[in-house]
XYZ file of C-alpha atoms in Angstrom:
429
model
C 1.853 1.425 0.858
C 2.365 4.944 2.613
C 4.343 8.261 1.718
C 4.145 9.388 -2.416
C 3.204 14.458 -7.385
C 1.819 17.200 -11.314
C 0.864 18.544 -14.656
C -0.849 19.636 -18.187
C -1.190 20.348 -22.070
C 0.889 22.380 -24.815
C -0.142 24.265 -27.849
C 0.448 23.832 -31.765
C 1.477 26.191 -34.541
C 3.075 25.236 -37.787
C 4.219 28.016 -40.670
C 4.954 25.332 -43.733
C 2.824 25.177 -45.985
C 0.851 21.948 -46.315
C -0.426 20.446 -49.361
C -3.997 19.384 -49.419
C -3.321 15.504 -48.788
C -1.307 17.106 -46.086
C -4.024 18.536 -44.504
C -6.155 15.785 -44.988
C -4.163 13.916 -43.103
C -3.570 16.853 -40.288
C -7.292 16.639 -40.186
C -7.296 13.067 -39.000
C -4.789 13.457 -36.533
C -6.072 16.100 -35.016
C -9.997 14.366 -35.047
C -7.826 11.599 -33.024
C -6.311 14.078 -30.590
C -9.506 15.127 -30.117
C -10.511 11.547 -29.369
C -8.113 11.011 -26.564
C -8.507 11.682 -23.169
C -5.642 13.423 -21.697
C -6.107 11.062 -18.401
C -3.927 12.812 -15.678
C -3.097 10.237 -12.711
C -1.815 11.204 -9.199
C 0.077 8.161 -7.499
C 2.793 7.635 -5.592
C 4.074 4.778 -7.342
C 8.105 5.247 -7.245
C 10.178 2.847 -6.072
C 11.865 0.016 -8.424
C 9.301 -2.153 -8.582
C 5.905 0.298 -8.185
C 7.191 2.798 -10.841
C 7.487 -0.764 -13.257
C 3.908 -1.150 -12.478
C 3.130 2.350 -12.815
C 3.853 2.058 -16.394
C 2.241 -0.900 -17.115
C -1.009 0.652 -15.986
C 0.235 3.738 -18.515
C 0.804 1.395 -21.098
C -2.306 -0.531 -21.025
C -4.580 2.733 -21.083
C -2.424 4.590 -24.071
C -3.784 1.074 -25.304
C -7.560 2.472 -24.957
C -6.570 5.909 -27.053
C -6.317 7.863 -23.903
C -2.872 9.708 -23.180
C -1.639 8.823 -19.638
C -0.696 12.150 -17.719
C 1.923 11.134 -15.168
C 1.479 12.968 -11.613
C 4.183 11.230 -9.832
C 4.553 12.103 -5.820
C 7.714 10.129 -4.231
C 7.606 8.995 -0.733
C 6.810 5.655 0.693
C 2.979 6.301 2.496
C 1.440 8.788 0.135
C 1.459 11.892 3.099
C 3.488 13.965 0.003
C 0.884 12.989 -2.582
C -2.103 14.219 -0.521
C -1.245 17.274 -0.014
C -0.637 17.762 -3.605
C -3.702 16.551 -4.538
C -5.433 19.035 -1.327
C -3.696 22.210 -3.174
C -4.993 20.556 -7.125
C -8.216 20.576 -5.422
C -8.225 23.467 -3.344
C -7.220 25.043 -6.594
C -9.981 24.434 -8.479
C -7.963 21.955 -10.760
C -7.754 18.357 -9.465
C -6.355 15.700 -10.987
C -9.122 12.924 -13.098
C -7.928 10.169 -10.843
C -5.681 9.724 -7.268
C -4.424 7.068 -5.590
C -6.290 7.567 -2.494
C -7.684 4.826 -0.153
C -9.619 4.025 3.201
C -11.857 6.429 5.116
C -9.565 9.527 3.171
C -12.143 7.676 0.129
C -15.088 9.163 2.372
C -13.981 12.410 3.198
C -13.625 13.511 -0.492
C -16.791 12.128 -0.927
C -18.018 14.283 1.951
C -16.589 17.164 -0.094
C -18.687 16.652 -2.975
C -15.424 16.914 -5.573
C -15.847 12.375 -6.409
C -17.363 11.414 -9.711
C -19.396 7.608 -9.686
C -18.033 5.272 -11.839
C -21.454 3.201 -10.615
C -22.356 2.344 -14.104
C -18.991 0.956 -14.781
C -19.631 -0.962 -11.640
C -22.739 -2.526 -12.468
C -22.042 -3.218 -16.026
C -19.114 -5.241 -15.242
C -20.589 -7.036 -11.969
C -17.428 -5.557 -9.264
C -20.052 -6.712 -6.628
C -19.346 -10.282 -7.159
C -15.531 -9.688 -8.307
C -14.433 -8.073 -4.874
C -14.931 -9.178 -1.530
C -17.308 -7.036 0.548
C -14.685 -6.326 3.046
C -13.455 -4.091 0.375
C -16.019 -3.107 -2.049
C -17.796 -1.440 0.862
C -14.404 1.246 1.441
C -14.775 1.692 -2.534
C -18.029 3.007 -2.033
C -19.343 6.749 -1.427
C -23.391 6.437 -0.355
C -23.741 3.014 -1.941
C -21.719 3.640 -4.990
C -18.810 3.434 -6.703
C -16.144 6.587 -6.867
C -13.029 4.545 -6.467
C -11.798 1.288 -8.231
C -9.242 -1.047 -6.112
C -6.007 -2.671 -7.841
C -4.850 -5.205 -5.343
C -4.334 -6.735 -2.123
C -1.215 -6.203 -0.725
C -0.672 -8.384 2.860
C 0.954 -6.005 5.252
C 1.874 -8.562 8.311
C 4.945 -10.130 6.457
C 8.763 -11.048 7.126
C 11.314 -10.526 4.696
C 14.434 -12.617 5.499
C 17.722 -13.233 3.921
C 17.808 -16.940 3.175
C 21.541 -16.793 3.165
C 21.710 -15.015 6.925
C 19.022 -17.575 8.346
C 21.461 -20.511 6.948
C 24.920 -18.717 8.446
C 23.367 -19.103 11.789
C 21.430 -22.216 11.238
C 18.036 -20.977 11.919
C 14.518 -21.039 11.192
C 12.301 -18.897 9.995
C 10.868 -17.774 13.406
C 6.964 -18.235 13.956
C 6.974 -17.266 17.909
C 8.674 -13.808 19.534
C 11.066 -15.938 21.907
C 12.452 -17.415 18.153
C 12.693 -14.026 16.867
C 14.675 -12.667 19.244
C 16.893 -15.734 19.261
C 17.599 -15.640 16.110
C 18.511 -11.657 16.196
C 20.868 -12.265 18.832
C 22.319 -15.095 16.740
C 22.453 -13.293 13.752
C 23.889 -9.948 16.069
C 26.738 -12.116 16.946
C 27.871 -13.232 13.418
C 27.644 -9.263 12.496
C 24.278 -9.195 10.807
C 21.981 -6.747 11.258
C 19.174 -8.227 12.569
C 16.217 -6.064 11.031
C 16.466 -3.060 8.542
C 14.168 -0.452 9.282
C 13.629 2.958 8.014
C 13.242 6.033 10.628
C 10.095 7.190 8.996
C 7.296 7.300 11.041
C 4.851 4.881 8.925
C 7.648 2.219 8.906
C 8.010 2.448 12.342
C 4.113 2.198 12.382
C 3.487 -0.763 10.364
C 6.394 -2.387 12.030
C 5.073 -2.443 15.462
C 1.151 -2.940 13.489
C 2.556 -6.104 12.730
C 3.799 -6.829 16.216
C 1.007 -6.131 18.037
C -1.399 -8.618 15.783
C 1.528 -11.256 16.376
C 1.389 -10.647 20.116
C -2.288 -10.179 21.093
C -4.119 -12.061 17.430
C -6.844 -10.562 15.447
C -9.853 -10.153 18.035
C -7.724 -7.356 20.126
C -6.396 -5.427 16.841
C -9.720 -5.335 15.731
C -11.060 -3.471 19.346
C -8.168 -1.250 19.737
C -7.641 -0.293 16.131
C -11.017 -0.777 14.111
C -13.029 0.246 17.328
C -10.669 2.656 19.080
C -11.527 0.734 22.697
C -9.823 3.098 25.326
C -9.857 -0.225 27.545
C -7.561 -2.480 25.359
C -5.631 0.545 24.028
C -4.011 1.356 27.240
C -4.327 -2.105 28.722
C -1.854 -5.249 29.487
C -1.673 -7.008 26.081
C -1.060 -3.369 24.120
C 1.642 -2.841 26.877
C 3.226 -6.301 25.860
C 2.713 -5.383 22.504
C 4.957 -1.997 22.598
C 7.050 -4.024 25.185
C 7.811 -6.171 22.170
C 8.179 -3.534 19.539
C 10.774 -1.370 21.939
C 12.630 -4.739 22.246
C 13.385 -4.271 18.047
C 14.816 -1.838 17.838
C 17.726 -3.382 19.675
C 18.655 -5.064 16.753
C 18.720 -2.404 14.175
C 21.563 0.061 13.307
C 21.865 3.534 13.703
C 22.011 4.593 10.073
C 17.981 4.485 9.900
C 17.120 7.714 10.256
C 15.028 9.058 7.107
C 15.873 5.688 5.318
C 13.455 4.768 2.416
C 11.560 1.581 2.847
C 13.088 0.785 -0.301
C 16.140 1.437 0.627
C 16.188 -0.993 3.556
C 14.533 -4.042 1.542
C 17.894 -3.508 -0.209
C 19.587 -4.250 2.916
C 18.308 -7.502 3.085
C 18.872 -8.093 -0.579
C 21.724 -7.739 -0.263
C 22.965 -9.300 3.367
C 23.659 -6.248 5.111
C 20.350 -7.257 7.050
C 18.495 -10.330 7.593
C 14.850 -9.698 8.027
C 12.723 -7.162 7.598
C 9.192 -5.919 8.229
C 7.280 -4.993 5.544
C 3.799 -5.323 3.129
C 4.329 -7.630 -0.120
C 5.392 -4.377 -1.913
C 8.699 -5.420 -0.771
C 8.569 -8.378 -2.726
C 8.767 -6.132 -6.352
C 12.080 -5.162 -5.117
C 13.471 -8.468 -4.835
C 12.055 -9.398 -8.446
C 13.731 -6.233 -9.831
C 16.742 -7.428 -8.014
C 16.115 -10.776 -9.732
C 15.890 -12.959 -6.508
C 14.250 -15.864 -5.887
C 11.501 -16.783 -2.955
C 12.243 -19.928 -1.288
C 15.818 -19.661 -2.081
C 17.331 -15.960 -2.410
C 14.564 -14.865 0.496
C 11.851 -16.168 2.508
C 8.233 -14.378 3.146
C 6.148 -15.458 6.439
C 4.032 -13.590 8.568
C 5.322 -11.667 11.422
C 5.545 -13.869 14.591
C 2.440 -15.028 15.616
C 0.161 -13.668 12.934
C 0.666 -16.952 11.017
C -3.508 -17.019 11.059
C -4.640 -13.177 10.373
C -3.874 -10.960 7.682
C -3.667 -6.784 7.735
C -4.695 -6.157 3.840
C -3.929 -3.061 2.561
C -5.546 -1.886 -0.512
C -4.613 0.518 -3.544
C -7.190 2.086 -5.557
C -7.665 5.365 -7.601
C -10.554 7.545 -6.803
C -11.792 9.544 -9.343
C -12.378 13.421 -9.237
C -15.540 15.411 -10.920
C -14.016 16.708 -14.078
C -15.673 19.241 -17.126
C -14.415 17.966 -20.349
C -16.078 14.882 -21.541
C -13.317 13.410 -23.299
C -11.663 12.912 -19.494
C -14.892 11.828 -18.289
C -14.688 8.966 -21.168
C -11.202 8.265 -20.438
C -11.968 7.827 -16.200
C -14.424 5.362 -17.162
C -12.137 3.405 -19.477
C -9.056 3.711 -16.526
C -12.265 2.195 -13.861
C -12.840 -0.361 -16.131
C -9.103 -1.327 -17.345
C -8.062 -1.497 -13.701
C -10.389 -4.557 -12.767
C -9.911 -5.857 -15.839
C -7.871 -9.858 -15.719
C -5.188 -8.617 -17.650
C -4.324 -5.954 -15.701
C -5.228 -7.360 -12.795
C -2.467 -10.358 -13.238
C 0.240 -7.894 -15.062
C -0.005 -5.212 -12.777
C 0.383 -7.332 -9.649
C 2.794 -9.978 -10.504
C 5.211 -6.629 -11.114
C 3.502 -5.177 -7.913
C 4.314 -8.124 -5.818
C 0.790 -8.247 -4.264
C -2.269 -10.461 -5.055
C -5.404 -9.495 -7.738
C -8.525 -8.065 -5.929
C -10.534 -9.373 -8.817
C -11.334 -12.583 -7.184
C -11.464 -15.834 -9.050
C -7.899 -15.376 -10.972
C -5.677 -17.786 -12.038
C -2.369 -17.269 -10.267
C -0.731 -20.084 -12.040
C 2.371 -17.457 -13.265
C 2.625 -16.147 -9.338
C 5.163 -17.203 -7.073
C 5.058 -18.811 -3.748
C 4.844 -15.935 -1.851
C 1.330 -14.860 -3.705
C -0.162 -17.975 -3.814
C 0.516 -17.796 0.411
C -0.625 -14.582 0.181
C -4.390 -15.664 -1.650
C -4.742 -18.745 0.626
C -4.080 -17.083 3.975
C -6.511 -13.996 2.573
C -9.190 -16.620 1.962
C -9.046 -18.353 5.280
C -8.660 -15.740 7.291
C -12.048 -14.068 5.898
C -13.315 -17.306 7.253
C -12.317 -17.224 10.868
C -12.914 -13.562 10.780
C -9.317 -12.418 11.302
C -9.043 -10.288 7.636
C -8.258 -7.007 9.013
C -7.401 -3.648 7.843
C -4.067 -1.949 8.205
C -4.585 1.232 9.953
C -0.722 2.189 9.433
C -1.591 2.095 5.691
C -4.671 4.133 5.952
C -7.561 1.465 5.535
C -9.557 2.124 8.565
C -9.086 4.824 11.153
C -9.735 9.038 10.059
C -6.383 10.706 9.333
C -6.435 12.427 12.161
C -6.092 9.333 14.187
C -3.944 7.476 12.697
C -1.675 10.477 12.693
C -2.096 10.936 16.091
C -0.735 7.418 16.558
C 1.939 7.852 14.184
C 2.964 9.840 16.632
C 3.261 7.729 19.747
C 4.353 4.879 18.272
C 7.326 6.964 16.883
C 7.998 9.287 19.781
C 8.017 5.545 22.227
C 10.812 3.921 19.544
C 13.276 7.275 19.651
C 12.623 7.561 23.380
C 14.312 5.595 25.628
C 13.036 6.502 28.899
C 9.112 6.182 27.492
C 7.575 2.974 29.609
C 5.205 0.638 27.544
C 2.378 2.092 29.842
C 2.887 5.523 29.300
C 2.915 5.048 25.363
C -0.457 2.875 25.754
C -1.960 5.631 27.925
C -1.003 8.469 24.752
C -2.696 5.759 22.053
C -5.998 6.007 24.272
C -5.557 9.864 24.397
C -4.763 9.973 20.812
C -7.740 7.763 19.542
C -10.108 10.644 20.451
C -8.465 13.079 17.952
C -10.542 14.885 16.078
């Protein structure tokens, strides 16, 4: 997900005399503490159902002998978390793993401050565990500096099963159902869609529209290849046409609203659908709500056969003391490892990366999830969300973040003009 902080050790003294099983036993503890690697972890991990898995991961590593150090960032896309990991860095001090993903994977490795965690890698076979499609962003120069968690589908609909039924609807699977449904649910004094006025909601909200409106071979050329051509031409113009059309059917009380905050909306029945990767989905398990019959979770209209996959992973930075060095490798190898892998994400609400798991305790929503990830690496529409920082330079996709959220606050902005800006603003440097 998008938008997500810091800290270190304390001294000992003691005056009381100690007796000499006393310090016997001081001895041991302190041979121990010296043992355990003080494993400091920056993620931005803090909504209800992310901070639950946040500890897990904790949990399972204290399990290992190494002491978790928390370096918690809130905010929903992770833009407050990098910059406190820049000014650890910058500082001479970094943190001995981030959550960090996509091409931002690259440029750290371009600044010569990643460790390799190859021979954890190799030992434990992650080239036949995760698909290529992934493995390959994990990698700096052919190996290994960051580990992956999950898969988290990005293209879904969160709806209200209640809200569909008051207006006796269906889940829509076209545009023209969409919006007849929202003007259904409009007049029985639902809000339509809950949205947060943050620029990586509105993002990944109009991401998802434009693979619904113009499929997986045009997101790929205007997104994963930047094509001037199809960013500025008639099916991105439909696309934005589409994703102005929204907005319609929000409310006013979205500005600065925490993608958390409007999943809650829909928990609840303020709001009826939503917009939104599978992270959603921990929020309605903390809220103890039932797919299939509290809410429903399809893909956004018309992306019933692609999938945007967005990835979490922890890089990990070149540290001094061995002890941390010990305790990276043992947080690389915990983090692939089944256990994990099916704890972590059934609290998550995404799927295991590690490939080959039994997902007999996941719900329906995963087990959609794993089969529409499987087929759509077989047609060749598994793509990568660039609103979630999986495939375009931060400088572009900032650039974009831009547009996209100066054309849905702007009312006089045409589609055309905002397609022209994304063309401009894929050359940014």
């Amino acid at each position: 997900m998008r938008t997500q902080s810091s800290n270190l050790s304390k001294p000992y003294s003691r005056t009381v005399k100690l007796t000499a099983c006393a310090v016997g036993v001081a001895a041991l503890l302190a041979a121990g503490v010296a043992r355990s690697a003080e494993v400091e972890v920056l993620h931005y991990w803090t909504s209800g159902g992310e901070a639950k898995s946040a500890q897990v991961l904790k949990q399972m590593l204290d399990e290992k002998g190494d002491t978790w150090k928390d370096f918690a960032v809130a905010g929903g896309g992770g833009g407050n978390a990098m910059t406190a990991l820049k000014t650890r860095v910058i500082a001479g001090n970094p943190p001995a793993a981030a959550q960090i993903k996509g091409p931002a994977i690259q440029e750290w490795g371009d600044e010569g401050v990643l460790v390799s965690i190859d021979d954890v890698a190799k030992h434990e076979g992650w080239d036949k565990l995760i698909p290529p499609q992934i493995s390959s962003i994990m990698k700096y120069k052919g190996q290994y500096v960051a580990a992956p968690v999950n898969v988290h589908r990005v293209n879904w609909l969160w709806i209200n099963a209640d809200a569909l039924k008051k207006v006796s609807a269906q889940p829509p699977a076209t545009w023209d159902e969409f919006f007849k449904t929202a003007d259904a649910l409009q007049k029985a004094g639902i809000i339509p869609v809950a949205i947060g006025g943050q620029s990586w909601q509105e993002a990944e909200t109009f991401e998802t529209v434009a693979l619904g409106v113009g499929g997986a071979a045009f997101y790929k050329k205007a997104f994963v290849q930047l094509d001037p051509a199809t960013l500025k031409g008639p099916t991105m113009v439909k696309a934005l046409e589409t994703f102005k059309k929204i907005k319609a059917y929000t409310d006013k009380g979205q500005t600065g609203r925490d993608w958390n905050m409007a999943t809650g909306m829909v928990i609840t029945g303020k709001a009826a659908m939503q917009f939104m990767g599978d992270w959603a989905k921990g929020e309605f398990s903390v809220a103890n709500k039932v797919p299939g019959k509290d809410y429903l979770c399809v893909p956004g209209p018309g992306s019933q056969n692609a999938y945007t996959f967005n990835v979490d992973s922890f890089a990990f930075f070149k540290v001094k003391s061995p002890d941390v060095q010990k305790g990276q490798k043992d947080l690389a190898s915990l983090l692939l490892s089944p256990k994990f892998q099916e704890i972590f994400n059934l609290n998550k609400g995404s799927i295991p990366v590690r490939q080959g798991m039994d997902l007999s305790k996941f719900d329906a929503c995963a087990h959609r999830s794993a089969a529409d990830f499987t087929s759509s690496q077989a047609r060749g529409t598994l793509v990568p969300s660039w609103a979630h920082d999986m495939v375009d330079t931060p400088a572009v996709e900032g650039a974009f973040y831009d547009v996209i959220g100066n054309y849905w606050s702007d009312d006089n902005e045409t589609a055309q003009e905002a397609a022209d800006k994304l063309a401009v603003a894929a050359r940014t440097r």
